[in-house]
Amino acid sequence: MSWTQIIGYVREKKILQRAILEGRVANSYCFIGLEGVGKDAVAIQFAKTLNCEEPVITDDSYDSCDKCKSCRSIKDFSHQNFEYIFALPTSKKADAKGANPIENLSDEQLEEVKNELEKKSKDNYYKMQIENASIIKISSIRHLKKSLTLSGSGRGRRIAIISEADKMNDEASNSFLKTLEEPNSNITIILTTSKPNRILPTILSRCQQINFGPMSNDEIIKALIQRDGFALEDAQLAAAFGQGSYTKALHSADDDILNLREQMLSLLRLSVKKKNYRLEMTEMIDLIIKENDKNKLHTALSLLLFLIRDAILIRENSKIDNLINTDKEEVLNKFVKAYEGAALDKIVYEIERASTSIYKNVNKHLIFLRLLMNIRKLLAVKTR
Ligand SMILES: [Zn+2]
């Protein structure tokens, strides 16, 4: 990976490369931004660039070669100058002072952590999922401090990344603050977080903060196509779920959203069918709610919402370029013509209302049935 493989963030990449070029790399950074926009990926790339033995330098760029020993060992997280700190599951035994808390995990936990780390090292955009890992422990910070005081490989700069730094508990935060108060010119610590308000203000104020705003839909769509092999239509739909986050968009595709969208379209068709629609509608609803997965049902309703929003755009003859369901333009055109005066905005309201009910203790079949009957009413479907 080099800077060219970091999705978006042209300005932020420039700031970091310029800091290297001008020899004013800060002792501590805090990368702030939504989850899944690549803050860790940028931090790892920055670490790699700072330690590269044969950097590729032009007037305004400073990139890693990705070939030298240093680049390769940072890539697989084995570099002596590189520490990657993250939340760990709690272990039964108390952590020995200064020991690496990873060594205290059970075999099973250790296996899980190693697997997740390997995935992260292969794809820096990967979000690690370690069971019961909600806290960055003081033992992790103590171990970090200890390894930072040891002399590294001699060359390059020592880098520590504290991923999701908001997960440091009070003890860890206070201990970490002391490290920040005694900066070492050859050490750079990078915190990443989507919840800066959960980090001690005294820590934040000592870091150079770099804000990663939401990614644009176009950037997400491009990444899904290029990195993940999505077809354009799939990428557009997934990006709509991402709301500025690449990995959120990527994971929405786990729900098989295209298939789910077809089911929602079928439901919409059934809701406007003149007669004999009830049985089919009931069966279709049962099929969708079968797994009783609230998030999936929420996704299903969002898909319906996106279809109606597209219909509104088409009806207003505006921003056709912004359609989410570009591949359904023809169907939506027909729908808009068939229900010219329908109160589509009220349908949007009904879908949103149903979406909030999904997480309440309400019969799911009933939520869908009520929504569809309301849509039927709003579209003024005549039975005779
Ligand atoms: Zn290199």
Short mmCIF file of C-alpha atoms and ligand atoms in Angstrom, two decimals:
data_model
loop_
_atom_site.label_atom_id
_atom_site.label_comp_id
_atom_site.label_asym_id
_atom_site.label_seq_id
_atom_site.Cartn_x
_atom_site.Cartn_y
_atom_site.Cartn_z
CA MET A 1 0.00 0.00 0.00
CA SER A 2 1.22 3.49 -0.75
CA TRP A 3 -0.48 6.88 -0.46
CA THR A 4 -2.08 6.26 -3.86
CA GLN A 5 -4.04 3.37 -2.38
CA ILE A 6 -5.53 5.46 0.39
CA ILE A 7 -9.12 6.26 -0.56
CA GLY A 8 -9.83 10.01 -0.81
CA TYR A 9 -8.47 12.57 1.68
CA VAL A 10 -6.21 14.40 -0.73
CA ARG A 11 -5.73 17.32 1.68
CA GLU A 12 -4.98 15.18 4.74
CA LYS A 13 -2.48 13.07 2.80
CA LYS A 14 -0.76 16.26 1.66
CA ILE A 15 -0.53 17.62 5.21
CA LEU A 16 1.23 14.46 6.42
CA GLN A 17 3.59 14.17 3.46
CA ARG A 18 4.49 17.84 3.71
CA ALA A 19 5.28 17.38 7.40
CA ILE A 20 7.85 14.75 6.44
CA LEU A 21 9.24 16.83 3.57
CA GLU A 22 9.63 19.85 5.80
CA GLY A 23 11.00 17.90 8.74
CA ARG A 24 8.28 18.87 11.17
CA VAL A 25 6.54 15.66 12.02
CA ALA A 26 4.62 16.09 15.27
CA ASN A 27 5.13 13.94 18.37
CA SER A 28 1.47 13.15 18.61
CA TYR A 29 -1.48 13.20 16.27
CA CYS A 30 -5.14 12.48 16.70
CA PHE A 31 -6.97 11.37 13.57
CA ILE A 32 -10.65 12.12 14.08
CA GLY A 33 -13.44 10.92 11.80
CA LEU A 34 -16.35 8.55 11.25
CA GLU A 35 -15.79 4.84 11.69
CA GLY A 36 -14.69 3.12 8.50
CA VAL A 37 -13.14 6.02 6.60
CA GLY A 38 -9.58 4.70 6.83
CA LYS A 39 -7.96 6.60 9.73
CA ASP A 40 -5.90 3.56 10.73
CA ALA A 41 -4.97 2.93 7.10
CA VAL A 42 -3.63 6.49 6.85
CA ALA A 43 -1.77 6.13 10.17
CA ILE A 44 -0.12 2.87 9.07
CA GLN A 45 0.85 4.40 5.72
CA PHE A 46 2.32 7.41 7.55
CA ALA A 47 4.35 5.04 9.77
CA LYS A 48 5.57 3.14 6.76
CA THR A 49 6.56 6.29 4.89
CA LEU A 50 8.45 7.65 7.91
CA ASN A 51 10.53 4.48 8.15
CA CYS A 52 10.97 3.66 4.47
CA GLU A 53 14.60 3.05 3.47
CA GLU A 54 14.09 4.18 -0.12
CA PRO A 55 11.24 6.67 -0.12
CA VAL A 56 9.91 7.96 -3.42
CA ILE A 57 10.25 11.73 -3.23
CA THR A 58 8.98 14.44 -5.60
CA ASP A 59 8.43 18.17 -5.09
CA ASP A 60 5.25 17.75 -3.13
CA SER A 61 4.97 14.05 -2.38
CA TYR A 62 6.85 11.68 -0.14
CA ASP A 63 5.82 8.06 -0.55
CA SER A 64 6.91 4.66 0.71
CA CYS A 65 8.64 2.29 -1.70
CA ASP A 66 6.65 -0.69 -0.41
CA LYS A 67 9.59 -2.94 -1.25
CA CYS A 68 12.30 -2.37 1.36
CA LYS A 69 12.67 -4.44 4.51
CA SER A 70 11.16 -1.69 6.66
CA CYS A 71 8.08 -1.27 4.46
CA ARG A 72 7.52 -5.02 4.41
CA SER A 73 7.85 -5.43 8.15
CA ILE A 74 5.52 -2.55 8.93
CA LYS A 75 3.07 -4.09 6.50
CA ASP A 76 2.97 -7.30 8.52
CA PHE A 77 3.09 -5.46 11.84
CA SER A 78 6.46 -6.96 12.84
CA HIS A 79 8.65 -3.84 12.65
CA GLN A 80 10.64 -3.05 15.80
CA ASN A 81 9.78 0.63 15.47
CA PHE A 82 6.07 0.02 15.10
CA GLU A 83 3.44 -0.59 17.76
CA TYR A 84 -0.24 -1.10 17.06
CA ILE A 85 -2.38 -0.80 20.19
CA PHE A 86 -6.04 -1.77 20.32
CA ALA A 87 -8.71 -2.99 22.74
CA LEU A 88 -8.17 -6.52 24.03
CA PRO A 89 -10.54 -8.95 25.71
CA THR A 90 -10.19 -9.21 29.48
CA SER A 91 -7.98 -12.03 30.63
CA LYS A 92 -8.45 -14.14 33.77
CA LYS A 93 -4.97 -13.52 35.13
CA ALA A 94 -3.82 -10.06 36.11
CA ASP A 95 -1.32 -8.60 33.67
CA ALA A 96 2.25 -8.47 34.99
CA LYS A 97 3.69 -4.98 35.11
CA GLY A 98 5.24 -4.02 31.79
CA ALA A 99 4.43 -7.39 30.22
CA ASN A 100 2.68 -7.52 26.88
CA PRO A 101 -0.98 -8.13 27.86
CA ILE A 102 -1.42 -10.25 24.74
CA GLU A 103 0.69 -12.92 26.43
CA ASN A 104 -1.87 -13.22 29.18
CA LEU A 105 -4.77 -14.11 26.93
CA SER A 106 -6.16 -17.62 26.75
CA ASP A 107 -5.05 -19.70 23.76
CA GLU A 108 -8.43 -19.20 22.18
CA GLN A 109 -8.34 -15.42 22.66
CA LEU A 110 -4.78 -15.24 21.40
CA GLU A 111 -5.74 -17.16 18.28
CA GLU A 112 -8.62 -14.78 17.64
CA VAL A 113 -6.45 -11.69 18.16
CA LYS A 114 -3.76 -13.04 15.84
CA ASN A 115 -6.30 -13.84 13.13
CA GLU A 116 -7.85 -10.40 13.33
CA LEU A 117 -4.43 -8.72 13.29
CA GLU A 118 -3.49 -10.69 10.22
CA LYS A 119 -6.62 -9.53 8.43
CA LYS A 120 -5.87 -5.94 9.45
CA SER A 121 -2.31 -6.19 8.17
CA LYS A 122 -3.49 -7.60 4.85
CA ASP A 123 -6.13 -4.92 4.44
CA ASN A 124 -5.61 -1.81 6.56
CA TYR A 125 -9.27 -0.91 5.99
CA TYR A 126 -10.39 -4.07 7.75
CA LYS A 127 -12.26 -3.46 11.00
CA MET A 128 -11.03 -5.89 13.64
CA GLN A 129 -13.77 -7.68 15.54
CA ILE A 130 -12.49 -9.22 18.75
CA GLU A 131 -15.07 -10.60 21.14
CA ASN A 132 -15.40 -8.70 24.44
CA ALA A 133 -12.62 -6.31 23.46
CA SER A 134 -14.10 -3.05 24.63
CA ILE A 135 -11.26 -1.52 26.62
CA ILE A 136 -7.68 -0.48 25.98
CA LYS A 137 -6.12 -1.59 29.23
CA ILE A 138 -3.48 0.11 31.30
CA SER A 139 -1.26 -2.93 30.77
CA SER A 140 -1.28 -2.18 27.03
CA ILE A 141 -0.19 1.40 27.72
CA ARG A 142 2.46 0.28 30.21
CA HIS A 143 3.82 -2.19 27.72
CA LEU A 144 3.85 0.52 25.05
CA LYS A 145 5.78 2.87 27.35
CA LYS A 146 8.30 0.17 28.10
CA SER A 147 8.90 -0.66 24.46
CA LEU A 148 9.16 3.01 23.52
CA THR A 149 11.99 3.50 26.01
CA LEU A 150 13.96 0.62 24.51
CA SER A 151 16.17 1.65 21.64
CA GLY A 152 14.55 0.65 18.38
CA SER A 153 16.27 -0.51 15.26
CA GLY A 154 18.30 2.70 15.32
CA ARG A 155 17.07 3.92 11.99
CA GLY A 156 13.82 5.69 11.28
CA ARG A 157 11.20 6.85 13.68
CA ARG A 158 9.32 4.95 16.35
CA ILE A 159 5.60 4.97 15.72
CA ALA A 160 2.76 3.88 17.95
CA ILE A 161 -0.82 3.81 16.74
CA ILE A 162 -3.55 3.67 19.35
CA SER A 163 -6.58 2.55 17.42
CA GLU A 164 -9.96 3.69 18.76
CA ALA A 165 -8.14 5.58 21.48
CA ASP A 166 -11.50 6.49 23.06
CA LYS A 167 -11.50 2.93 24.41
CA MET A 168 -8.72 3.72 26.88
CA ASN A 169 -10.18 3.48 30.38
CA ASP A 170 -9.40 6.18 32.98
CA GLU A 171 -6.35 4.37 34.30
CA ALA A 172 -4.92 3.87 30.83
CA SER A 173 -5.72 7.47 29.84
CA ASN A 174 -3.92 8.92 32.86
CA SER A 175 -0.92 6.72 32.33
CA PHE A 176 -0.86 7.62 28.64
CA LEU A 177 -1.11 11.34 29.41
CA LYS A 178 2.24 11.15 31.21
CA THR A 179 3.84 9.73 28.06
CA LEU A 180 2.51 12.67 26.07
CA GLU A 181 3.87 15.10 28.63
CA GLU A 182 7.40 13.86 28.04
CA PRO A 183 7.73 13.92 24.26
CA ASN A 184 10.66 12.25 22.61
CA SER A 185 11.80 13.77 19.34
CA ASN A 186 12.14 10.39 17.70
CA ILE A 187 8.72 9.06 18.65
CA THR A 188 5.36 9.76 17.04
CA ILE A 189 2.14 8.54 18.57
CA ILE A 190 -1.04 8.53 16.51
CA LEU A 191 -4.45 8.20 18.12
CA THR A 192 -7.41 7.34 15.94
CA THR A 193 -10.98 7.85 17.05
CA SER A 194 -14.55 8.34 15.92
CA LYS A 195 -15.53 9.54 19.41
CA PRO A 196 -13.12 12.36 20.34
CA ASN A 197 -15.47 13.53 23.13
CA ARG A 198 -14.62 10.34 25.01
CA ILE A 199 -10.92 11.17 25.10
CA LEU A 200 -9.48 13.25 27.93
CA PRO A 201 -9.34 16.90 26.78
CA THR A 202 -5.81 17.09 28.21
CA ILE A 203 -4.77 14.31 25.86
CA LEU A 204 -6.54 15.81 22.84
CA SER A 205 -5.03 19.24 23.36
CA ARG A 206 -1.53 17.78 23.25
CA CYS A 207 -2.10 16.16 19.87
CA GLN A 208 -2.11 17.70 16.42
CA GLN A 209 -5.67 16.96 15.35
CA ILE A 210 -6.46 15.98 11.80
CA ASN A 211 -10.12 15.72 10.88
CA PHE A 212 -11.28 13.17 8.38
CA GLY A 213 -14.68 14.37 7.15
CA PRO A 214 -17.25 11.97 5.66
CA MET A 215 -16.16 10.43 2.38
CA SER A 216 -18.02 11.45 -0.76
CA ASN A 217 -20.40 8.97 -2.40
CA ASP A 218 -18.23 9.01 -5.52
CA GLU A 219 -15.12 8.06 -3.55
CA ILE A 220 -16.96 5.19 -1.87
CA ILE A 221 -18.44 3.97 -5.15
CA LYS A 222 -15.03 4.07 -6.83
CA ALA A 223 -13.41 2.16 -3.96
CA LEU A 224 -16.13 -0.50 -3.92
CA ILE A 225 -15.66 -1.05 -7.64
CA GLN A 226 -11.86 -1.00 -7.66
CA ARG A 227 -11.04 -2.67 -4.34
CA ASP A 228 -13.97 -5.00 -3.90
CA GLY A 229 -15.05 -5.76 -7.46
CA PHE A 230 -18.57 -4.38 -7.08
CA ALA A 231 -20.67 -3.76 -10.18
CA LEU A 232 -21.67 -0.09 -10.55
CA GLU A 233 -25.33 -0.59 -9.48
CA ASP A 234 -24.33 -2.57 -6.40
CA ALA A 235 -21.73 0.03 -5.47
CA GLN A 236 -24.24 2.88 -5.81
CA LEU A 237 -26.75 1.13 -3.60
CA ALA A 238 -24.13 0.15 -1.00
CA ALA A 239 -22.69 3.69 -0.94
CA ALA A 240 -26.15 5.01 -0.04
CA PHE A 241 -25.96 2.91 3.13
CA GLY A 242 -22.43 4.02 3.89
CA GLN A 243 -23.36 7.60 4.75
CA GLY A 244 -19.80 8.75 4.29
CA SER A 245 -18.10 5.58 5.51
CA TYR A 246 -16.41 3.14 3.17
CA THR A 247 -16.50 0.08 5.43
CA LYS A 248 -20.09 0.75 6.45
CA ALA A 249 -21.00 0.74 2.77
CA LEU A 250 -18.98 -2.41 2.22
CA HIS A 251 -20.68 -4.27 5.06
CA SER A 252 -24.17 -3.28 4.01
CA ALA A 253 -23.54 -5.58 1.05
CA ASP A 254 -23.33 -8.53 3.47
CA ASP A 255 -27.10 -8.41 3.70
CA ASP A 256 -27.42 -9.23 0.01
CA ILE A 257 -29.08 -5.90 -0.58
CA LEU A 258 -29.84 -6.49 -4.25
CA ASN A 259 -31.94 -9.53 -3.47
CA LEU A 260 -33.59 -7.72 -0.59
CA ARG A 261 -34.38 -4.77 -2.83
CA GLU A 262 -36.13 -7.11 -5.31
CA GLN A 263 -38.25 -8.43 -2.45
CA MET A 264 -39.16 -4.89 -1.39
CA LEU A 265 -40.05 -4.04 -4.99
CA SER A 266 -42.29 -7.12 -5.11
CA LEU A 267 -43.98 -5.98 -1.93
CA LEU A 268 -44.53 -2.55 -3.41
CA ARG A 269 -46.06 -4.15 -6.51
CA LEU A 270 -48.32 -6.32 -4.34
CA SER A 271 -49.43 -3.30 -2.36
CA VAL A 272 -50.85 -1.77 -5.53
CA LYS A 273 -52.33 -4.95 -6.94
CA LYS A 274 -56.08 -4.52 -7.36
CA LYS A 275 -57.24 -7.79 -5.81
CA ASN A 276 -56.06 -11.11 -4.41
CA TYR A 277 -52.94 -9.52 -3.00
CA ARG A 278 -53.33 -10.42 0.66
CA LEU A 279 -52.10 -13.99 0.63
CA GLU A 280 -49.08 -13.23 -1.53
CA MET A 281 -48.29 -10.19 0.57
CA THR A 282 -48.41 -12.22 3.78
CA GLU A 283 -46.13 -14.87 2.32
CA MET A 284 -43.66 -12.30 1.06
CA ILE A 285 -43.54 -10.53 4.41
CA ASP A 286 -42.96 -13.85 6.18
CA LEU A 287 -40.09 -14.56 3.82
CA ILE A 288 -38.45 -11.23 4.61
CA ILE A 289 -38.88 -11.37 8.39
CA LYS A 290 -37.98 -15.09 8.56
CA GLU A 291 -34.57 -14.63 10.20
CA ASN A 292 -35.93 -11.99 12.55
CA ASP A 293 -32.72 -9.98 12.13
CA LYS A 294 -33.64 -6.41 13.14
CA ASN A 295 -30.74 -4.86 11.26
CA LYS A 296 -31.69 -6.69 8.11
CA LEU A 297 -35.30 -5.53 8.43
CA HIS A 298 -34.06 -2.00 8.93
CA THR A 299 -31.98 -2.37 5.77
CA ALA A 300 -35.05 -3.68 3.92
CA LEU A 301 -37.04 -0.60 4.90
CA SER A 302 -34.16 1.69 3.93
CA LEU A 303 -34.14 0.06 0.50
CA LEU A 304 -37.84 0.79 0.14
CA LEU A 305 -37.17 4.34 1.29
CA PHE A 306 -34.43 4.80 -1.33
CA LEU A 307 -36.83 3.61 -4.04
CA ILE A 308 -39.50 6.13 -3.02
CA ARG A 309 -36.93 8.94 -2.72
CA ASP A 310 -35.75 8.14 -6.25
CA ALA A 311 -39.37 8.24 -7.41
CA ILE A 312 -39.70 11.69 -5.85
CA LEU A 313 -36.55 12.90 -7.66
CA ILE A 314 -37.87 11.55 -10.94
CA ARG A 315 -41.27 13.14 -10.40
CA GLU A 316 -39.71 16.50 -9.62
CA ASN A 317 -37.58 15.97 -12.69
CA SER A 318 -34.58 17.06 -10.70
CA LYS A 319 -31.19 15.61 -9.90
CA ILE A 320 -31.71 12.43 -11.90
CA ASP A 321 -27.92 12.07 -11.64
CA ASN A 322 -28.35 11.55 -7.91
CA LEU A 323 -30.55 8.48 -8.22
CA ILE A 324 -29.49 5.66 -5.94
CA ASN A 325 -31.26 2.95 -7.94
CA THR A 326 -30.01 3.97 -11.39
CA ASP A 327 -30.72 0.50 -12.72
CA LYS A 328 -34.39 0.85 -11.73
CA GLU A 329 -35.02 4.15 -13.47
CA GLU A 330 -37.46 2.64 -15.99
CA VAL A 331 -39.54 0.88 -13.34
CA LEU A 332 -39.59 4.02 -11.22
CA ASN A 333 -40.62 6.11 -14.22
CA LYS A 334 -43.62 3.87 -14.75
CA PHE A 335 -44.47 4.03 -11.08
CA VAL A 336 -44.34 7.83 -11.06
CA LYS A 337 -46.60 8.05 -14.14
CA ALA A 338 -49.10 5.55 -12.73
CA TYR A 339 -49.44 7.41 -9.42
CA GLU A 340 -49.01 10.98 -10.53
CA GLY A 341 -50.73 12.76 -7.66
CA ALA A 342 -49.79 10.32 -4.91
CA ALA A 343 -48.46 11.73 -1.64
CA LEU A 344 -45.01 10.19 -1.89
CA ASP A 345 -43.69 12.35 0.95
CA LYS A 346 -46.30 10.78 3.23
CA ILE A 347 -45.09 7.35 2.16
CA VAL A 348 -41.57 8.40 3.14
CA TYR A 349 -42.93 9.36 6.55
CA GLU A 350 -44.69 6.00 6.93
CA ILE A 351 -41.52 4.08 6.04
CA GLU A 352 -39.46 6.09 8.52
CA ARG A 353 -42.04 5.42 11.20
CA ALA A 354 -41.93 1.69 10.46
CA SER A 355 -38.11 1.79 10.59
CA THR A 356 -38.11 3.13 14.13
CA SER A 357 -40.66 0.49 15.20
CA ILE A 358 -38.36 -2.31 14.05
CA TYR A 359 -36.18 -1.88 17.12
CA LYS A 360 -39.16 -1.78 19.47
CA ASN A 361 -40.97 -4.77 20.82
CA VAL A 362 -43.59 -4.78 18.08
CA ASN A 363 -44.71 -7.68 15.92
CA LYS A 364 -42.57 -7.41 12.79
CA HIS A 365 -45.18 -8.90 10.49
CA LEU A 366 -47.63 -6.32 11.69
CA ILE A 367 -45.18 -3.46 11.07
CA PHE A 368 -44.74 -4.50 7.45
CA LEU A 369 -48.42 -5.25 6.89
CA ARG A 370 -49.53 -1.92 8.36
CA LEU A 371 -46.93 -0.05 6.30
CA LEU A 372 -48.02 -1.70 3.07
CA MET A 373 -51.69 -1.08 3.73
CA ASN A 374 -50.91 2.56 4.43
CA ILE A 375 -48.92 2.80 1.20
CA ARG A 376 -51.86 1.23 -0.60
CA LYS A 377 -54.14 3.87 0.85
CA LEU A 378 -51.76 6.72 0.00
CA LEU A 379 -51.44 5.53 -3.57
CA ALA A 380 -55.24 5.47 -3.67
CA VAL A 381 -55.43 2.07 -5.23
CA LYS A 382 -58.99 1.42 -6.35
CA THR A 383 -60.34 -2.05 -5.88
CA ARG A 384 -63.00 -1.61 -8.52
ZN ZN B 1 10.30 1.27 1.74
#
